[in-house]
mmCIF file of C-alpha atoms in Angstrom:
data_model
loop_
_atom_site.group_PDB
_atom_site.id
_atom_site.type_symbol
_atom_site.label_atom_id
_atom_site.label_comp_id
_atom_site.label_asym_id
_atom_site.label_seq_id
_atom_site.Cartn_x
_atom_site.Cartn_y
_atom_site.Cartn_z
ATOM 1 C CA MET A 459 15.019 12.117 -14.564
ATOM 2 C CA SER A 460 11.633 10.675 -15.572
ATOM 3 C CA TYR A 461 9.410 10.184 -12.534
ATOM 4 C CA SER A 462 6.993 7.227 -11.964
ATOM 5 C CA PRO A 463 3.387 7.734 -12.847
ATOM 6 C CA ILE A 464 1.057 8.138 -9.917
ATOM 7 C CA ILE A 465 -2.341 5.919 -9.873
ATOM 8 C CA LEU A 466 -5.088 6.791 -7.850
ATOM 9 C CA PHE A 467 -7.958 4.718 -7.397
ATOM 10 C CA THR A 468 -11.496 6.319 -6.352
ATOM 11 C CA TYR A 469 -14.799 5.051 -5.542
ATOM 12 C CA ASN A 470 -17.734 6.886 -3.531
ATOM 13 C CA ARG A 471 -15.834 9.649 -1.084
ATOM 14 C CA PRO A 472 -15.741 12.763 -3.033
ATOM 15 C CA HIS A 473 -14.526 14.651 -0.043
ATOM 16 C CA GLU A 474 -11.593 12.106 0.696
ATOM 17 C CA THR A 475 -10.738 12.232 -3.016
ATOM 18 C CA GLN A 476 -10.423 15.810 -2.735
ATOM 19 C CA GLN A 477 -7.900 15.816 0.136
ATOM 20 C CA THR A 478 -5.810 12.853 -1.532
ATOM 21 C CA ILE A 479 -5.531 15.229 -4.722
ATOM 22 C CA GLU A 480 -4.926 18.443 -3.005
ATOM 23 C CA SER A 481 -2.118 17.087 -0.895
ATOM 24 C CA LEU A 482 -0.520 15.286 -3.959
ATOM 25 C CA LYS A 483 -0.390 18.605 -5.840
ATOM 26 C CA ALA A 484 1.173 20.120 -2.812
ATOM 27 C CA ASN A 485 4.311 17.853 -3.510
ATOM 28 C CA SER A 486 7.160 19.441 -5.321
ATOM 29 C CA LEU A 487 7.131 16.615 -8.166
ATOM 30 C CA ALA A 488 3.498 16.955 -9.087
ATOM 31 C CA LYS A 489 3.790 19.200 -11.709
ATOM 32 C CA ASP A 490 6.240 16.635 -13.195
ATOM 33 C CA SER A 491 4.390 13.590 -12.849
ATOM 34 C CA ILE A 492 1.620 11.886 -14.728
ATOM 35 C CA LEU A 493 -1.817 10.913 -12.945
ATOM 36 C CA TYR A 494 -4.004 8.131 -13.755
ATOM 37 C CA ILE A 495 -7.415 8.431 -12.273
ATOM 38 C CA PHE A 496 -9.403 5.109 -12.206
ATOM 39 C CA SER A 497 -12.875 5.548 -11.351
ATOM 40 C CA ASP A 498 -15.208 2.664 -10.342
ATOM 41 C CA ALA A 499 -18.883 2.441 -11.117
ATOM 42 C CA ALA A 500 -21.374 2.347 -8.117
ATOM 43 C CA LYS A 501 -22.408 -0.994 -7.072
ATOM 44 C CA THR A 502 -25.851 -0.127 -5.869
ATOM 45 C CA ASP A 503 -27.993 2.762 -7.043
ATOM 46 C CA ALA A 504 -27.816 4.114 -3.527
ATOM 47 C CA GLN A 505 -24.259 4.668 -4.075
ATOM 48 C CA LYS A 506 -24.681 6.740 -7.604
ATOM 49 C CA GLY A 507 -24.909 9.677 -6.535
ATOM 50 C CA LYS A 508 -21.526 9.919 -4.428
ATOM 51 C CA VAL A 509 -19.528 8.104 -7.456
ATOM 52 C CA ASP A 510 -21.082 10.986 -9.584
ATOM 53 C CA GLU A 511 -19.698 13.689 -7.387
ATOM 54 C CA VAL A 512 -16.479 11.886 -7.446
ATOM 55 C CA ARG A 513 -16.463 11.952 -10.992
ATOM 56 C CA HIS A 514 -17.088 15.594 -10.902
ATOM 57 C CA VAL A 515 -14.193 16.111 -8.593
ATOM 58 C CA ILE A 516 -11.440 14.113 -10.939
ATOM 59 C CA ASP A 517 -12.655 15.909 -14.320
ATOM 60 C CA SER A 518 -11.347 19.254 -13.034
ATOM 61 C CA VAL A 519 -8.213 18.102 -11.571
ATOM 62 C CA THR A 520 -5.119 20.340 -12.693
ATOM 63 C CA GLY A 521 -1.316 20.641 -11.254
ATOM 64 C CA PHE A 522 0.184 17.517 -12.817
ATOM 65 C CA LYS A 523 2.108 16.981 -15.766
ATOM 66 C CA GLU A 524 -0.888 15.053 -17.320
ATOM 67 C CA VAL A 525 -4.139 13.760 -16.000
ATOM 68 C CA ILE A 526 -5.650 10.618 -17.497
ATOM 69 C CA VAL A 527 -8.869 9.528 -16.385
ATOM 70 C CA TYR A 528 -10.446 6.069 -16.708
ATOM 71 C CA LYS A 529 -14.385 5.806 -15.481
ATOM 72 C CA SER A 530 -15.630 2.279 -15.681
ATOM 73 C CA GLY A 531 -19.018 1.644 -17.008
ATOM 74 C CA LYS A 532 -19.458 -1.447 -14.454
ATOM 75 C CA ASN A 533 -18.800 -1.912 -10.951
ATOM 76 C CA LYS A 534 -15.520 -4.085 -10.738
ATOM 77 C CA GLY A 535 -15.076 -3.910 -6.897
ATOM 78 C CA LEU A 536 -11.386 -2.628 -5.620
ATOM 79 C CA ALA A 537 -9.363 -5.420 -5.790
ATOM 80 C CA LYS A 538 -10.242 -6.125 -9.824
ATOM 81 C CA SER A 539 -9.991 -2.393 -10.011
ATOM 82 C CA VAL A 540 -6.293 -2.256 -8.576
ATOM 83 C CA ILE A 541 -5.006 -5.634 -10.285
ATOM 84 C CA ASP A 542 -6.353 -4.307 -13.861
ATOM 85 C CA GLY A 543 -5.375 -0.460 -13.451
ATOM 86 C CA VAL A 544 -1.641 -1.049 -11.799
ATOM 87 C CA THR A 545 -0.920 -3.838 -14.664
ATOM 88 C CA ALA A 546 -1.945 -1.382 -17.430
ATOM 89 C CA VAL A 547 0.180 1.655 -16.231
ATOM 90 C CA LEU A 548 3.234 -0.858 -15.100
ATOM 91 C CA GLU A 549 3.031 -2.198 -18.648
ATOM 92 C CA LYS A 550 3.092 1.245 -20.160
ATOM 93 C CA HIS A 551 5.823 2.808 -17.525
ATOM 94 C CA GLY A 552 7.718 0.014 -15.792
ATOM 95 C CA SER A 553 6.831 1.385 -12.460
ATOM 96 C CA ALA A 554 4.261 3.143 -10.647
ATOM 97 C CA ILE A 555 3.056 4.974 -7.579
ATOM 98 C CA VAL A 556 -0.100 3.901 -6.171
ATOM 99 C CA LEU A 557 -3.007 5.621 -4.050
ATOM 100 C CA GLU A 558 -6.378 5.090 -3.190
ATOM 101 C CA ASP A 559 -8.679 7.835 -2.427
ATOM 102 C CA ASP A 560 -8.234 7.986 1.246
ATOM 103 C CA LEU A 561 -4.497 8.637 1.664
ATOM 104 C CA VAL A 562 -3.199 12.363 2.234
ATOM 105 C CA THR A 563 0.249 12.674 1.738
ATOM 106 C CA SER A 564 3.021 14.748 2.887
ATOM 107 C CA PRO A 565 4.654 17.251 0.536
ATOM 108 C CA ASN A 566 7.768 14.963 -0.102
ATOM 109 C CA PHE A 567 5.999 11.958 -0.445
ATOM 110 C CA LEU A 568 6.666 11.823 -4.340
ATOM 111 C CA SER A 569 10.190 12.778 -3.694
ATOM 112 C CA TYR A 570 10.618 9.783 -1.339
ATOM 113 C CA MET A 571 8.812 7.227 -3.548
ATOM 114 C CA ASN A 572 10.743 7.996 -6.590
ATOM 115 C CA GLN A 573 13.848 8.265 -5.127
ATOM 116 C CA ALA A 574 12.977 4.618 -3.533
ATOM 117 C CA LEU A 575 11.912 3.245 -6.607
ATOM 118 C CA ASP A 576 15.130 4.403 -8.493
ATOM 119 C CA PHE A 577 17.290 3.221 -5.624
ATOM 120 C CA TYR A 578 16.102 -0.482 -5.352
ATOM 121 C CA ARG A 579 14.725 -0.609 -9.242
ATOM 122 C CA ASN A 580 17.570 -3.140 -10.031
ATOM 123 C CA ASN A 581 17.407 -5.093 -6.685
ATOM 124 C CA PRO A 582 15.176 -8.273 -6.938
ATOM 125 C CA GLU A 583 15.208 -8.610 -3.293
ATOM 126 C CA ILE A 584 12.843 -5.528 -2.914
ATOM 127 C CA ILE A 585 9.160 -6.344 -4.358
ATOM 128 C CA SER A 586 7.737 -2.864 -3.254
ATOM 129 C CA ILE A 587 8.022 0.673 -1.533
ATOM 130 C CA SER A 588 5.911 1.717 1.263
ATOM 131 C CA GLY A 589 5.049 5.328 1.658
ATOM 132 C CA CYS A 590 3.200 4.732 4.849
ATOM 133 C CA THR A 591 4.753 3.655 8.496
ATOM 134 C CA PHE A 592 3.203 3.077 11.612
ATOM 135 C CA LYS A 593 4.620 3.853 14.933
ATOM 136 C CA VAL A 594 7.940 1.595 15.475
ATOM 137 C CA ASP A 595 10.832 1.578 17.507
ATOM 138 C CA ILE A 596 14.042 3.020 16.000
ATOM 139 C CA PRO A 597 17.560 2.533 17.386
ATOM 140 C CA ASP A 598 19.298 5.440 18.479
ATOM 141 C CA ASN A 599 22.103 5.119 16.012
ATOM 142 C CA TYR A 600 20.203 3.943 13.355
ATOM 143 C CA GLU A 601 21.621 5.591 10.223
ATOM 144 C CA TYR A 602 19.072 5.443 7.233
ATOM 145 C CA ASP A 603 15.531 6.886 6.544
ATOM 146 C CA VAL A 604 14.400 3.738 5.429
ATOM 147 C CA TYR A 605 13.717 0.117 7.044
ATOM 148 C CA PHE A 606 13.034 -3.221 5.749
ATOM 149 C CA THR A 607 10.005 -5.752 6.744
ATOM 150 C CA HIS A 608 8.592 -8.994 4.857
ATOM 151 C CA ARG A 609 4.851 -7.384 4.720
ATOM 152 C CA MET A 610 4.048 -5.139 1.855
ATOM 153 C CA SER A 611 1.667 -2.042 2.753
ATOM 154 C CA SER A 612 -1.342 -0.788 0.559
ATOM 155 C CA TYR A 613 -1.302 2.603 1.924
ATOM 156 C CA GLY A 614 0.567 4.287 -0.607
ATOM 157 C CA TRP A 615 3.066 2.126 -2.206
ATOM 158 C CA GLY A 616 5.146 1.627 -5.291
ATOM 159 C CA THR A 617 6.319 -1.225 -7.585
ATOM 160 C CA TRP A 618 7.867 -2.549 -10.730
ATOM 161 C CA LEU A 619 6.518 -4.627 -13.765
ATOM 162 C CA ASP A 620 9.173 -7.018 -13.468
ATOM 163 C CA ARG A 621 7.873 -7.807 -10.156
ATOM 164 C CA TRP A 622 4.189 -7.368 -10.192
ATOM 165 C CA GLU A 623 3.631 -9.420 -13.358
ATOM 166 C CA LYS A 624 5.169 -12.617 -11.550
ATOM 167 C CA ILE A 625 2.054 -12.582 -9.002
ATOM 168 C CA ASP A 626 -0.205 -15.307 -9.418
ATOM 169 C CA TRP A 627 -3.563 -13.678 -8.835
ATOM 170 C CA GLU A 628 -5.632 -17.269 -9.037
ATOM 171 C CA MET A 629 -3.513 -18.708 -6.066
ATOM 172 C CA LYS A 630 -3.357 -21.876 -7.992
ATOM 173 C CA ASP A 631 -0.536 -23.425 -5.304
ATOM 174 C CA TYR A 632 -2.979 -22.605 -2.190
ATOM 175 C CA PRO A 633 -4.068 -26.073 -1.760
ATOM 176 C CA ALA A 634 -0.759 -27.297 -1.101
ATOM 177 C CA PHE A 635 -0.236 -24.533 1.283
ATOM 178 C CA LYS A 636 -3.228 -24.389 3.438
ATOM 179 C CA TYR A 637 -2.346 -27.668 5.483
ATOM 180 C CA ASN A 638 1.349 -26.963 5.342
ATOM 181 C CA LEU A 639 2.274 -26.029 9.068
ATOM 182 C CA LEU A 640 5.683 -25.291 8.471
ATOM 183 C CA GLU A 641 5.056 -22.708 5.450
ATOM 184 C CA ASN A 642 1.988 -20.964 7.376
ATOM 185 C CA LEU A 643 4.485 -20.339 9.761
ATOM 186 C CA LYS A 644 6.877 -18.872 7.427
ATOM 187 C CA PHE A 645 3.981 -16.805 6.068
ATOM 188 C CA MET A 646 3.719 -15.142 9.611
ATOM 189 C CA LYS A 647 7.354 -13.634 9.267
ATOM 190 C CA GLY A 648 5.083 -10.839 7.968
ATOM 191 C CA GLY A 649 2.568 -10.921 10.626
ATOM 192 C CA GLN A 650 0.525 -13.740 12.590
ATOM 193 C CA ASP A 651 -2.666 -12.442 11.014
ATOM 194 C CA LEU A 652 -1.503 -13.267 7.282
ATOM 195 C CA PRO A 653 -2.644 -17.075 6.962
ATOM 196 C CA ARG A 654 -6.233 -16.223 8.655
ATOM 197 C CA MET A 655 -6.778 -13.415 6.210
ATOM 198 C CA LEU A 656 -5.833 -15.481 2.974
ATOM 199 C CA SER A 657 -8.013 -18.187 4.357
ATOM 200 C CA ALA A 658 -10.774 -15.658 4.650
ATOM 201 C CA TYR A 659 -10.155 -14.105 1.152
ATOM 202 C CA MET A 660 -10.120 -18.114 -0.502
ATOM 203 C CA LYS A 661 -13.511 -18.437 1.552
ATOM 204 C CA GLY A 662 -14.894 -15.568 -0.486
ATOM 205 C CA LYS A 663 -15.244 -13.474 3.138
ATOM 206 C CA ILE A 664 -12.921 -10.544 1.963
ATOM 207 C CA HIS A 665 -12.028 -9.370 -1.557
ATOM 208 C CA SER A 666 -8.458 -8.352 -1.086
ATOM 209 C CA TRP A 667 -5.414 -7.762 -3.992
ATOM 210 C CA ALA A 668 -3.266 -6.886 -0.809
ATOM 211 C CA VAL A 669 -2.991 -10.404 1.112
ATOM 212 C CA ARG A 670 -2.221 -11.788 -2.338
ATOM 213 C CA PHE A 671 0.514 -9.676 -2.876
ATOM 214 C CA ALA A 672 1.755 -10.329 0.534
ATOM 215 C CA TYR A 673 1.361 -14.270 0.040
ATOM 216 C CA HIS A 674 3.600 -13.915 -3.160
ATOM 217 C CA GLN A 675 6.118 -12.046 -1.053
ATOM 218 C CA TYR A 676 6.417 -14.711 1.381
ATOM 219 C CA LYS A 677 7.028 -17.186 -1.673
ATOM 220 C CA THR A 678 9.784 -15.240 -2.774
ATOM 221 C CA ASN A 679 11.013 -14.037 -0.104
ATOM 222 C CA THR A 680 11.434 -10.586 -0.716
ATOM 223 C CA TYR A 681 11.153 -7.072 1.349
ATOM 224 C CA THR A 682 9.365 -3.921 1.381
ATOM 225 C CA VAL A 683 10.990 -0.552 2.058
ATOM 226 C CA TYR A 684 9.239 1.316 4.585
ATOM 227 C CA PRO A 685 10.224 4.961 5.676
ATOM 228 C CA ILE A 686 11.203 5.909 9.132
ATOM 229 C CA GLU A 687 8.896 9.091 8.986
ATOM 230 C CA SER A 688 5.377 8.174 7.329
ATOM 231 C CA LYS A 689 4.904 10.150 4.227
ATOM 232 C CA VAL A 690 1.176 9.074 4.015
ATOM 233 C CA ASN A 691 -2.107 9.285 6.493
ATOM 234 C CA ASN A 692 -5.310 7.118 6.056
ATOM 235 C CA ILE A 693 -8.026 9.533 6.564
ATOM 236 C CA GLY A 694 -10.746 6.549 5.256
ATOM 237 C CA PHE A 695 -11.479 4.425 8.328
ATOM 238 C CA ASP A 696 -15.163 4.587 8.292
ATOM 239 C CA SER A 697 -18.065 2.720 6.831
ATOM 240 C CA LYS A 698 -17.510 3.850 3.295
ATOM 241 C CA GLY A 699 -14.113 2.437 3.000
ATOM 242 C CA THR A 700 -13.545 -1.078 1.250
ATOM 243 C CA ASN A 701 -12.251 -3.775 4.031
ATOM 244 C CA THR A 702 -12.059 -0.875 6.287
ATOM 245 C CA THR A 703 -13.442 0.238 9.614
ATOM 246 C CA ARG A 704 -13.130 3.025 12.084
ATOM 247 C CA LYS A 705 -10.115 1.467 14.069
ATOM 248 C CA LYS A 706 -7.590 3.737 16.245
ATOM 249 C CA LYS A 707 -5.144 0.653 16.115
ATOM 250 C CA TYR A 708 -4.493 1.782 12.540
ATOM 251 C CA ASP A 709 -3.885 5.521 13.301
ATOM 252 C CA VAL A 710 -0.545 6.761 11.866
ATOM 253 C CA VAL A 711 0.613 8.541 14.752
ATOM 254 C CA ASP A 712 3.777 9.503 13.726
ATOM 255 C CA PHE A 713 2.904 10.877 10.383
ATOM 256 C CA ARG A 714 4.821 14.251 9.721
ATOM 257 C CA LEU A 715 4.705 16.757 6.859
ATOM 258 C CA SER A 716 8.087 16.844 6.440
ATOM 259 C CA ASN A 717 10.189 19.059 3.920
ATOM 260 C CA ASN A 718 13.089 17.100 3.508
ATOM 261 C CA GLU A 719 13.721 15.927 -0.053
ATOM 262 C CA ASN A 720 16.580 13.791 0.033
ATOM 263 C CA PHE A 721 16.787 10.467 1.641
ATOM 264 C CA ARG A 722 19.389 8.126 2.911
ATOM 265 C CA PHE A 723 18.697 4.358 1.717
ATOM 266 C CA SER A 724 20.507 1.194 2.373
ATOM 267 C CA GLU A 725 22.358 -0.852 -0.211
ATOM 268 C CA ASN A 726 22.189 -3.760 2.269
ATOM 269 C CA ILE A 727 19.081 -5.319 2.498
ATOM 270 C CA PHE A 728 18.639 -6.467 6.356
ATOM 271 C CA ILE A 729 15.926 -6.833 9.277
ATOM 272 C CA ASP A 730 16.607 -4.648 12.082
ATOM 273 C CA LYS A 731 15.504 -6.811 14.999
ATOM 274 C CA LYS A 732 14.072 -3.755 17.424
ATOM 275 C CA ILE A 733 12.374 -2.297 14.429
ATOM 276 C CA ASN A 734 11.033 -5.442 13.325
ATOM 277 C CA LYS A 735 9.687 -6.415 16.785
ATOM 278 C CA SER A 736 7.880 -3.266 17.184
ATOM 279 C CA PHE A 737 6.557 -3.739 13.715
ATOM 280 C CA LEU A 738 4.954 -7.235 13.853
ATOM 281 C CA LYS A 739 3.666 -6.445 17.274
ATOM 282 C CA LYS A 740 0.575 -4.835 15.886
ATOM 283 C CA TYR A 741 -0.255 -7.700 13.979
ATOM 284 C CA LYS A 742 0.019 -10.271 17.091
ATOM 285 C CA ILE A 743 -3.202 -12.211 17.172
ATOM 286 C CA ILE A 744 -3.671 -11.324 20.695
ATOM 287 C CA ASN A 745 -3.204 -7.472 20.007
ATOM 288 C CA ARG A 746 -5.410 -7.618 17.200
ATOM 289 C CA ILE A 747 -8.333 -9.215 19.402
ATOM 290 C CA LEU A 748 -7.353 -6.834 22.155
ATOM 291 C CA ALA A 749 -7.760 -4.041 19.558
ATOM 292 C CA ASN A 750 -10.947 -5.044 18.332
ATOM 293 C CA TYR A 751 -12.619 -5.050 21.693
ATOM 294 C CA ILE A 752 -11.307 -1.534 22.827
ATOM 295 C CA PHE A 753 -11.879 0.194 19.955
ATOM 296 C CA ARG A 754 -15.384 -1.585 18.581
#
């Protein structure tokens, strides 16, 4: 079996980058996987020292089948770095597993991601695989190690070229969507916050590739596969993170370093009502407002 390559995007966090790499190396499939590392250049002179530290870390990475490092000569920003980097790797390999420099993975992360990417490769209903899950309510008689939602996750994820290449990153049809209340409500199947996030992106208030991916997911009515037990923990919610702040509401409370290497996937794509209700609860506008107030 050939394994999907891993893509790691780094910027100015050497300590977190080191933790991300070390946790990946602890995976049983690391030695059989190609690792691509993209290092963005400093945006300001003040950040150059940390970027240089990150580049010192990534220059000495071992433990993988092959390590390929790209160092940008100018600052591209996270969104452009992700879009360009993922596109290039997918065009070469057809599928990929994507991480940023603040994600610690469990030892079975690569096993789960590769099995899921292989299992759903030929199912166009699935647009992406998530390695992360927040705490959700699982029915007692639930048979599978995964569940499905209408919202992608950027915390350790994977996809395929034939799905990625169809995304319109320029959002050409946004003007028609903007004032269409019914379509905005449909977009909220992935969370009440999505229309507002997309509006913020269009106004230049945030620079997000993920909300554009989510918009494409809504338009295609496709699903993301999530694990019942998280394979990823985000350690980067601080002032250095791009588009992140220190918020307890995002903690992955049931992240487990599981050694299970075989997973039960469902060929039938369905939304479990109990799971979906608890999944969407985190994205209700009132809950997000309260979380911002309590944890600010």
